[in-house]
Short mmCIF file of C-alpha atoms and ligand atoms in Angstrom, two decimals:
data_model
loop_
_atom_site.label_atom_id
_atom_site.label_comp_id
_atom_site.label_asym_id
_atom_site.label_seq_id
_atom_site.Cartn_x
_atom_site.Cartn_y
_atom_site.Cartn_z
CA MET A 1 -17.17 36.93 -2.61
CA SER A 2 -13.69 36.90 -4.22
CA LYS A 3 -13.49 37.20 -7.99
CA THR A 4 -11.20 34.87 -9.89
CA ARG A 5 -8.85 36.57 -12.38
CA SER A 6 -7.33 35.09 -15.48
CA ILE A 7 -3.80 33.95 -14.62
CA GLU A 8 -2.39 35.18 -17.94
CA ASN A 9 -3.05 38.85 -17.28
CA VAL A 10 -1.63 39.38 -13.82
CA ASP A 11 1.82 40.59 -12.76
CA PRO A 12 4.58 38.04 -12.05
CA ILE A 13 4.63 36.84 -8.42
CA PRO A 14 7.31 38.88 -6.64
CA SER A 15 10.19 37.38 -4.73
CA SER A 16 10.89 38.54 -1.20
CA GLN A 17 12.94 41.73 -0.82
CA ARG A 18 15.50 39.81 1.19
CA ALA A 19 16.12 37.39 -1.66
CA ALA A 20 16.25 40.16 -4.25
CA ARG A 21 19.03 41.85 -2.26
CA VAL A 22 21.33 38.79 -2.29
CA GLU A 23 24.43 39.05 -4.52
CA TYR A 24 27.26 36.57 -4.97
CA ALA A 25 29.88 38.21 -7.15
CA ILE A 26 31.96 35.07 -7.56
CA ARG A 27 29.19 33.24 -9.38
CA ASP A 28 27.51 36.31 -10.92
CA VAL A 29 30.43 36.82 -13.31
CA VAL A 30 30.08 33.25 -14.49
CA ILE A 31 26.94 34.20 -16.42
CA PRO A 32 28.75 36.17 -19.19
CA ALA A 33 31.56 33.61 -19.17
CA THR A 34 29.07 30.81 -19.79
CA ALA A 35 27.59 32.79 -22.69
CA LEU A 36 31.07 33.09 -24.27
CA GLU A 37 31.68 29.39 -23.78
CA ALA A 38 28.38 28.63 -25.53
CA GLU A 39 29.81 30.58 -28.52
CA GLY A 40 32.77 28.18 -28.51
CA HIS A 41 35.40 30.23 -26.63
CA ASP A 42 37.75 28.66 -24.09
CA ILE A 43 37.82 30.71 -20.89
CA ILE A 44 40.70 30.63 -18.36
CA LYS A 45 38.74 30.70 -15.15
CA LEU A 46 40.58 32.09 -12.16
CA ASN A 47 37.41 33.08 -10.41
CA ILE A 48 36.23 30.19 -8.31
CA GLY A 49 37.67 29.01 -5.02
CA ASP A 50 37.13 25.34 -5.82
CA PRO A 51 40.39 23.36 -5.99
CA LEU A 52 38.62 20.61 -7.95
CA ALA A 53 38.06 23.05 -10.78
CA TYR A 54 41.82 22.98 -11.44
CA PRO A 55 44.07 20.09 -12.44
CA GLY A 56 46.43 18.30 -10.06
CA LEU A 57 44.56 18.88 -6.80
CA PRO A 58 42.09 15.98 -6.51
CA THR A 59 40.27 14.89 -3.34
CA PRO A 60 42.59 12.34 -1.66
CA THR A 61 41.66 8.74 -2.51
CA HIS A 62 41.50 7.54 1.11
CA MET A 63 38.70 10.01 1.71
CA ILE A 64 36.88 9.00 -1.48
CA ASP A 65 37.21 5.34 -0.48
CA ALA A 66 35.66 6.04 2.91
CA TYR A 67 32.77 7.93 1.28
CA VAL A 68 32.16 5.07 -1.18
CA ARG A 69 32.43 2.48 1.58
CA ALA A 70 29.80 4.40 3.57
CA LEU A 71 27.50 4.31 0.54
CA ARG A 72 28.04 0.56 0.09
CA ASP A 73 27.61 -0.13 3.79
CA GLN A 74 24.22 1.58 3.61
CA HIS A 75 25.15 4.59 5.69
CA ASN A 76 22.54 6.34 3.64
CA GLY A 77 20.02 7.12 6.31
CA TYR A 78 19.60 10.32 8.30
CA SER A 79 22.36 10.85 10.84
CA PRO A 80 22.05 12.59 14.21
CA SER A 81 21.28 16.26 13.70
CA TYR A 82 24.56 17.49 15.19
CA GLY A 83 26.69 15.03 13.23
CA ILE A 84 27.80 11.43 13.52
CA PRO A 85 29.48 10.87 16.91
CA ASP A 86 32.80 9.67 15.47
CA LEU A 87 33.08 12.76 13.29
CA ARG A 88 32.24 15.14 16.19
CA ALA A 89 34.90 13.40 18.27
CA ALA A 90 37.51 13.60 15.48
CA ILE A 91 36.78 17.28 14.91
CA ALA A 92 37.07 17.97 18.65
CA LEU A 93 40.39 16.18 18.75
CA ASP A 94 41.61 18.13 15.75
CA GLU A 95 40.62 21.43 17.42
CA CYS A 96 42.50 20.36 20.60
CA GLY A 97 45.61 19.62 18.60
CA LYS A 98 45.80 22.57 16.17
CA PRO A 99 49.33 23.66 15.14
CA ARG A 100 50.87 25.98 17.76
CA GLY A 101 48.17 25.10 20.29
CA GLY A 102 44.51 24.13 20.30
CA TRP A 103 41.69 24.59 22.78
CA THR A 104 39.73 22.16 24.93
CA CYS A 105 37.04 21.21 22.47
CA GLN A 106 34.64 18.43 23.46
CA PRO A 107 32.62 16.42 20.90
CA GLU A 108 29.42 18.09 22.28
CA ASP A 109 30.82 21.51 21.28
CA VAL A 110 30.90 20.45 17.61
CA TYR A 111 27.92 20.80 15.27
CA VAL A 112 28.28 19.35 11.78
CA CYS A 113 26.54 21.24 8.99
CA HIS A 114 26.12 21.27 5.23
CA GLY A 115 29.30 23.26 4.87
CA VAL A 116 30.38 26.42 6.64
CA THR A 117 27.77 28.19 4.57
CA GLU A 118 24.93 26.37 6.34
CA ALA A 119 26.70 26.86 9.68
CA LEU A 120 26.66 30.61 8.98
CA GLN A 121 22.94 30.63 8.26
CA VAL A 122 22.23 28.70 11.42
CA LEU A 123 24.50 30.92 13.50
CA PHE A 124 22.96 34.11 12.14
CA ALA A 125 19.46 32.72 12.70
CA ALA A 126 20.35 31.76 16.26
CA THR A 127 21.90 35.04 17.30
CA LEU A 128 20.56 37.98 15.31
CA GLU A 129 17.54 40.19 16.01
CA GLN A 130 16.20 43.21 14.20
CA GLY A 131 18.75 46.08 14.29
CA ASP A 132 21.69 43.89 15.33
CA GLU A 133 25.05 44.24 13.66
CA VAL A 134 27.67 41.82 12.40
CA LEU A 135 31.14 43.30 12.18
CA ALA A 136 32.97 41.61 9.35
CA PRO A 137 36.20 42.31 7.43
CA GLY A 138 36.10 44.48 4.35
CA PRO A 139 36.71 42.89 1.93
CA HIS A 140 35.07 39.58 2.91
CA TYR A 141 33.52 36.35 1.66
CA PRO A 142 30.09 37.56 0.30
CA PRO A 143 27.66 35.58 2.56
CA TYR A 144 28.83 37.64 5.52
CA LEU A 145 27.07 40.57 3.89
CA ALA A 146 24.23 38.71 2.22
CA TYR A 147 22.82 36.65 5.10
CA PRO A 148 22.54 38.92 8.18
CA GLN A 149 20.01 41.14 6.48
CA MET A 150 17.67 38.14 6.16
CA PHE A 151 17.36 38.25 9.92
CA GLY A 152 16.78 42.00 10.19
CA ALA A 153 20.37 42.65 11.05
CA HIS A 154 23.08 44.24 8.93
CA THR A 155 26.79 43.89 8.31
CA VAL A 156 29.21 46.66 9.16
CA GLU A 157 32.63 46.23 7.55
CA TYR A 158 35.84 46.93 9.36
CA ARG A 159 38.86 47.89 7.33
CA LEU A 160 41.64 45.58 6.28
CA ASP A 161 44.71 47.66 5.45
CA PRO A 162 45.49 47.45 1.71
CA ASN A 163 48.86 49.08 2.29
CA ASP A 164 49.97 46.62 4.89
CA GLY A 165 49.20 43.18 3.48
CA TRP A 166 45.49 43.50 4.33
CA ARG A 167 46.10 43.34 8.07
CA LEU A 168 43.24 44.00 10.46
CA ASP A 169 42.74 47.68 11.21
CA LEU A 170 42.32 47.32 14.98
CA GLU A 171 41.39 50.95 15.50
CA ASP A 172 38.61 50.64 13.00
CA ILE A 173 37.30 47.48 14.70
CA SER A 174 37.35 49.24 18.04
CA ALA A 175 35.58 52.29 16.67
CA LYS A 176 32.81 50.22 15.05
CA MET A 177 31.94 48.00 18.02
CA ASN A 178 28.77 48.90 19.94
CA ASP A 179 25.93 47.37 22.00
CA ARG A 180 24.28 46.00 18.88
CA THR A 181 27.37 44.15 17.63
CA ARG A 182 26.47 40.51 18.22
CA LEU A 183 29.12 38.90 16.05
CA LEU A 184 32.68 39.97 15.30
CA VAL A 185 33.99 37.98 12.33
CA LEU A 186 37.58 37.03 11.60
CA ILE A 187 38.36 35.16 8.39
CA ASP A 188 41.82 33.73 8.87
CA PRO A 189 43.42 33.13 6.36
CA ASN A 190 41.20 35.62 4.64
CA ASN A 191 39.16 35.24 1.49
CA PRO A 192 39.68 37.29 -0.73
CA THR A 193 43.02 38.76 0.45
CA GLY A 194 44.94 35.72 1.72
CA ASN A 195 46.09 37.61 4.82
CA VAL A 196 46.96 35.48 7.87
CA CYS A 197 46.54 37.08 11.31
CA GLU A 198 49.46 37.23 13.70
CA PRO A 199 48.77 35.86 17.20
CA HIS A 200 49.19 39.32 18.76
CA GLU A 201 46.52 40.74 16.40
CA ILE A 202 44.09 38.03 17.52
CA ASP A 203 44.85 38.86 21.14
CA ALA A 204 44.15 42.51 20.38
CA VAL A 205 40.81 41.65 18.78
CA LEU A 206 39.85 39.55 21.79
CA GLU A 207 40.81 42.45 24.01
CA ILE A 208 38.35 44.65 22.07
CA ALA A 209 35.58 42.01 22.09
CA ARG A 210 35.98 41.54 25.86
CA LYS A 211 34.52 45.05 26.39
CA TRP A 212 31.26 44.04 24.69
CA PRO A 213 29.64 41.24 26.67
CA ASN A 214 26.94 40.54 24.03
CA CYS A 215 29.47 39.87 21.32
CA ILE A 216 30.67 36.47 20.07
CA VAL A 217 33.81 36.18 17.96
CA VAL A 218 33.26 34.13 14.80
CA ALA A 219 36.50 32.46 13.61
CA ASP A 220 36.17 31.34 10.00
CA GLU A 221 39.27 29.15 9.66
CA ILE A 222 38.28 27.16 6.59
CA TYR A 223 41.73 27.74 5.05
CA ASP A 224 43.69 27.17 8.24
CA ARG A 225 46.02 24.49 6.99
CA MET A 226 46.92 26.53 3.92
CA ASP A 227 49.20 28.83 5.83
CA PHE A 228 52.50 29.81 4.25
CA THR A 229 53.59 32.09 7.09
CA GLY A 230 53.92 29.42 9.77
CA HIS A 231 52.20 31.84 12.18
CA LYS A 232 48.58 30.73 11.93
CA VAL A 233 47.05 29.98 15.33
CA SER A 234 43.60 28.78 16.23
CA ILE A 235 41.63 31.85 17.29
CA ALA A 236 39.65 30.01 19.96
CA SER A 237 42.93 28.83 21.48
CA ARG A 238 43.81 32.44 22.35
CA SER A 239 40.62 33.11 24.33
CA THR A 240 40.27 32.48 28.04
CA ASP A 241 36.99 34.31 28.39
CA VAL A 242 35.47 35.70 25.16
CA PRO A 243 33.17 33.20 23.44
CA VAL A 244 34.50 32.07 20.08
CA ILE A 245 32.66 30.01 17.44
CA THR A 246 35.07 28.29 15.08
CA LEU A 247 34.02 27.45 11.52
CA ASN A 248 35.83 24.90 9.40
CA GLY A 249 35.20 21.92 7.15
CA VAL A 250 36.07 19.58 4.34
CA ALA A 251 35.84 22.07 1.48
CA LYS A 252 39.24 23.69 1.15
CA VAL A 253 42.13 22.04 3.02
CA TYR A 254 40.62 18.57 2.44
CA TYR A 255 39.81 19.40 -1.19
CA ALA A 256 36.18 18.28 -1.24
CA PRO A 257 33.94 21.37 -1.50
CA GLY A 258 31.18 19.50 -3.28
CA TRP A 259 30.62 17.21 -0.32
CA ARG A 260 29.09 20.10 1.57
CA ILE A 261 30.37 19.23 5.01
CA GLY A 262 31.55 21.81 7.57
CA TYR A 263 31.10 22.52 11.22
CA MET A 264 30.87 25.09 13.95
CA ALA A 265 32.54 24.46 17.28
CA LEU A 266 31.60 26.49 20.37
CA HIS A 267 34.33 27.66 22.70
CA ASP A 268 32.55 29.02 25.74
CA PRO A 269 35.14 29.57 28.46
CA SER A 270 32.92 31.84 30.57
CA ASN A 271 29.69 29.80 30.11
CA ARG A 272 27.71 32.43 28.31
CA LEU A 273 26.49 30.51 25.28
CA ASP A 274 23.82 28.19 26.79
CA SER A 275 20.94 30.00 25.18
CA VAL A 276 22.71 30.38 21.82
CA ARG A 277 23.62 26.72 21.95
CA ASP A 278 19.97 25.84 22.57
CA GLY A 279 18.94 27.98 19.59
CA ILE A 280 21.56 26.38 17.34
CA GLU A 281 20.43 22.87 18.40
CA ARG A 282 16.77 23.64 17.74
CA LEU A 283 17.59 24.96 14.27
CA LEU A 284 19.81 21.98 13.48
CA ARG A 285 17.18 19.48 14.56
CA SER A 286 14.60 21.23 12.39
CA ARG A 287 16.74 20.70 9.29
CA LEU A 288 17.40 17.00 10.10
CA CYS A 289 21.09 16.41 9.35
CA ALA A 290 24.07 16.90 7.06
CA SER A 291 24.85 14.31 4.36
CA THR A 292 25.62 11.03 6.17
CA PRO A 293 28.05 9.33 3.70
CA ALA A 294 29.97 12.60 3.16
CA GLN A 295 30.54 12.82 6.93
CA HIS A 296 32.28 9.44 6.72
CA GLY A 297 34.54 10.80 3.96
CA TYR A 298 35.51 13.80 6.09
CA LEU A 299 36.14 11.52 9.05
CA ALA A 300 38.71 9.60 6.98
CA GLY A 301 40.41 12.88 6.10
CA LEU A 302 40.63 13.96 9.74
CA THR A 303 41.82 10.63 11.11
CA GLY A 304 44.07 9.60 8.20
CA ASP A 305 47.68 10.55 7.53
CA LYS A 306 48.06 14.25 6.55
CA GLU A 307 51.40 13.99 4.82
CA TRP A 308 49.70 14.59 1.48
CA MET A 309 48.79 18.11 2.58
CA ASN A 310 52.45 19.15 2.45
CA GLU A 311 52.71 18.05 -1.16
CA TYR A 312 49.50 19.92 -2.08
CA ASN A 313 50.61 23.05 -0.21
CA ALA A 314 53.94 22.96 -2.06
CA LYS A 315 52.08 22.95 -5.38
CA VAL A 316 49.84 25.80 -4.29
CA LEU A 317 52.85 27.78 -3.10
CA ALA A 318 54.67 27.38 -6.41
CA ARG A 319 51.55 28.68 -8.19
CA ARG A 320 51.32 31.61 -5.76
CA ASP A 321 54.97 32.56 -6.38
CA LEU A 322 54.56 32.45 -10.14
CA CYS A 323 51.56 34.77 -9.97
CA ILE A 324 53.32 37.27 -7.72
CA GLN A 325 56.28 37.36 -9.97
CA ARG A 326 54.17 37.75 -13.11
CA ILE A 327 51.82 40.39 -11.67
CA ASN A 328 54.57 42.54 -10.31
CA ALA A 329 56.26 42.60 -13.72
CA ILE A 330 53.12 43.98 -15.38
CA GLU A 331 52.47 47.71 -15.55
CA GLY A 332 49.03 48.62 -14.21
CA ILE A 333 48.50 45.93 -11.60
CA GLU A 334 50.30 45.06 -8.34
CA VAL A 335 49.94 42.65 -5.45
CA GLU A 336 51.34 41.82 -2.03
CA ALA A 337 52.22 38.21 -1.31
CA PRO A 338 49.28 36.54 0.44
CA GLY A 339 50.21 34.47 3.50
CA GLY A 340 47.61 31.76 3.06
CA ALA A 341 44.52 30.32 1.30
CA PHE A 342 44.69 30.36 -2.49
CA TYR A 343 43.63 33.89 -3.33
CA MET A 344 45.36 37.09 -4.11
CA PHE A 345 43.69 40.48 -4.16
CA ALA A 346 45.55 42.53 -6.73
CA ARG A 347 45.33 46.31 -7.00
CA LEU A 348 44.59 47.89 -10.37
CA THR A 349 46.98 50.82 -10.63
CA HIS A 350 46.24 51.51 -14.30
CA PRO A 351 44.53 54.93 -14.46
CA ARG A 352 41.85 53.57 -16.75
CA TRP A 353 40.80 50.80 -14.39
CA MET A 354 41.70 51.81 -10.86
CA ASP A 355 38.09 52.73 -9.99
CA ARG A 356 36.40 50.39 -12.45
CA ASP A 357 37.20 46.88 -11.34
CA LYS A 358 33.95 45.35 -12.58
CA ASP A 359 34.40 46.89 -16.04
CA PHE A 360 37.96 45.62 -16.00
CA VAL A 361 36.77 42.07 -15.23
CA LEU A 362 34.08 42.10 -17.90
CA ASP A 363 36.24 43.72 -20.59
CA LEU A 364 39.12 41.36 -19.84
CA LEU A 365 36.72 38.45 -20.11
CA HIS A 366 35.39 39.55 -23.48
CA ALA A 367 38.73 40.63 -24.94
CA GLU A 368 41.06 37.94 -23.60
CA HIS A 369 38.79 35.20 -22.19
CA VAL A 370 40.28 35.32 -18.70
CA LEU A 371 37.83 35.34 -15.82
CA LEU A 372 38.65 37.06 -12.50
CA VAL A 373 36.28 38.48 -9.85
CA HIS A 374 35.92 42.22 -9.30
CA GLY A 375 37.06 43.39 -5.87
CA SER A 376 33.94 45.47 -5.30
CA GLY A 377 32.02 42.16 -5.22
CA PHE A 378 33.78 41.52 -1.90
CA SER A 379 33.21 44.98 -0.55
CA LYS A 380 31.92 48.03 -2.35
CA GLU A 381 33.88 50.24 0.03
CA TYR A 382 37.12 48.36 0.57
CA GLY A 383 37.37 46.13 -2.49
CA ILE A 384 36.96 48.67 -5.22
CA GLY A 385 39.91 48.97 -7.61
CA HIS A 386 40.98 45.38 -7.01
CA VAL A 387 40.52 41.94 -8.54
CA ARG A 388 40.57 38.58 -6.84
CA ILE A 389 42.68 35.93 -8.52
CA VAL A 390 42.42 32.26 -7.59
CA TYR A 391 45.92 30.89 -8.12
CA LEU A 392 45.09 27.18 -8.31
CA GLY A 393 45.49 26.79 -12.06
CA ASP A 394 48.55 24.86 -13.20
CA LEU A 395 51.66 26.84 -13.98
CA GLU A 396 51.18 26.78 -17.75
CA ILE A 397 47.61 28.04 -17.55
CA LEU A 398 48.55 30.75 -15.07
CA ASP A 399 51.41 31.79 -17.32
CA GLU A 400 49.05 32.08 -20.29
CA ALA A 401 46.52 33.99 -18.17
CA PHE A 402 49.18 36.61 -17.37
CA VAL A 403 50.24 36.89 -21.00
CA ARG A 404 46.66 37.80 -21.77
CA ILE A 405 46.25 40.13 -18.75
CA GLU A 406 49.43 41.97 -19.73
CA ARG A 407 48.29 42.27 -23.36
CA PHE A 408 44.97 43.65 -22.16
CA LEU A 409 46.52 46.18 -19.80
CA THR A 410 48.99 47.42 -22.38
CA SER A 411 46.65 47.49 -25.34
N1 LIG B 501 34.15 30.60 4.43
C1 LIG B 501 34.99 31.21 3.58
C2 LIG B 501 35.90 32.28 4.11
C3 LIG B 501 35.04 30.83 2.25
O1 LIG B 501 35.89 31.44 1.42
C4 LIG B 501 34.17 29.80 1.75
C5 LIG B 501 34.14 29.41 0.35
O2 LIG B 501 34.73 29.97 -0.50
C6 LIG B 501 33.32 29.22 2.69
C7 LIG B 501 33.33 29.65 4.01
C8 LIG B 501 32.37 28.13 2.24
O3 LIG B 501 32.55 26.98 2.97
P1 LIG B 501 31.67 25.70 2.66
O4 LIG B 501 32.02 25.21 1.29
O5 LIG B 501 32.06 24.76 3.76
O6 LIG B 501 30.26 26.13 2.73
#
């Protein structure tokens, strides 16, 4: 017979080990910042990759109108698990017509999710077994490290070259591929470095992946239309045989991260993804669907005029240029111009901070009330000694941030 025990005197109920291992640096540093705000301090936050957190970059009104119309028209029920048909068709068309060449994407290749973040969880769940590896860039967007371990797999980082604009280190990729590598991830443009891959680099990566028949290339292109190099190409468009799964969505280039809509699109030129596709579909059906009215908002963004993007990109570019100019005039920190997205990954050259990026971030926060993210939060190995700066603040705020950063570094 089991004895009942008094609930007051027992240990707390433990969380799973897999949850306890999850870290998300970008939001973890918000905790001390929130405490300072509670004491009445104003914090300049250059930590979060959310354009809506900064002035002058609102979600376009035609998208908001479509979302609101969907609500009013009672598009509030569950939608098909893989996405509303019109949105799948619009995404497919968009993939076919990407700048400098798309790929033959059919609506059935597109699966709409609650953001790229959900797409990643589904993709990992559908492909990874115990002992498998995900080869991802170092540094990288944190879920690429946090999620695979939940499925018994682990992430191996390949090196981005800090001395060459954070380009892919192709030799390192090649050396780290093996039979267990199921997914080879490209983030292009990259978070946190802003590097944009050249077409010949993508071709070289596909050449490497071709040697490993169990491997799928994951192309995270969520910042694709924020390309200042004019060289960005769709990764899937370069592959005639290697399977590529493209990830994209409404969050960044359509300025609506809170809508939580993204997608994965399967490019399967040698017909090798049937089983993975079946797994993805089962998982998607089991979680019902993505937000229905938000899908209508994204549809309006994809089908509407995109002229506004040029104006937004010009604003972002002006902010980038100011930051580069300011950083490179400060002793103790340096940066290379990022080619896309809205991040820069600056190197701390100050002897006091070059190996202590997290201390730098926390001390800067407390002393000067400017919030950045420590580079080691994006890769312990490849991010150390760096800080990620989101350059979406308006020019005046950015200017003030650098006054404070300079004061801190020279004090
Ligand atoms: N992929 C990358 C590379 C990101 O930087 C981010 C967000 O910062 C995401 C995906 C998240 O996408 P979503 O908001 O669609 O989940």
